[in-house]
């Protein structure tokens, strides 16, 4: 369905998109804080973000399958705002909509028959779609960039963030666009912009994310040990009563 609705040019057929997806229709009338979204409700912002995406030269240069996936991602990036929007001390907030959107996107794409890899890529981008806005202020930016590269793509994330900020009316558009550009440069320097960060080994990758301040280039010695107990027996052979064959494999 996304293939048919994803534009081949710069014109987005929003009425057809709205008719096709219930989760787009429920964005109608969901308010947003005027400081960051003076354009109006969540549906208006999502439409404007899609229009901004298809105008980007980097999106236009993508192969068609990647164009479709990115278009679907922008359509879905604020899908959980209707569930998270609330008024707090005179302001409108949708705190937690990225994390909740990650889960909702999985269900929506599963119901639409998307492949597991396609589904997980989009869900990861939705979960992290605000990262390039503020990532350079975070002390754990390196881990964030590496994690995104392993789950999806930082180049795609930067494209999504660009469409997100250009698809709204606010006073800090130029500053956020600059932050996104700096995030792209940072990821390029860390060799995790266009592909997953490469670690010396799977164990080194595990230890990097487990240990604060660890050098990602350190080839950690794998000293893990384990015992695996394999139990086998025919169906109906009363395996729970001990008539089984047990083999132990030690590493």
Tab-separated table of C-alpha atoms in Angstrom, residues 109 121 181:
chain	number	residue	atom	x	y	z
A	109	UNK	CA	3.288	-2.639	9.911
A	121	UNK	CA	13.991	-0.382	10.533
A	181	UNK	CA	23.852	18.648	9.899
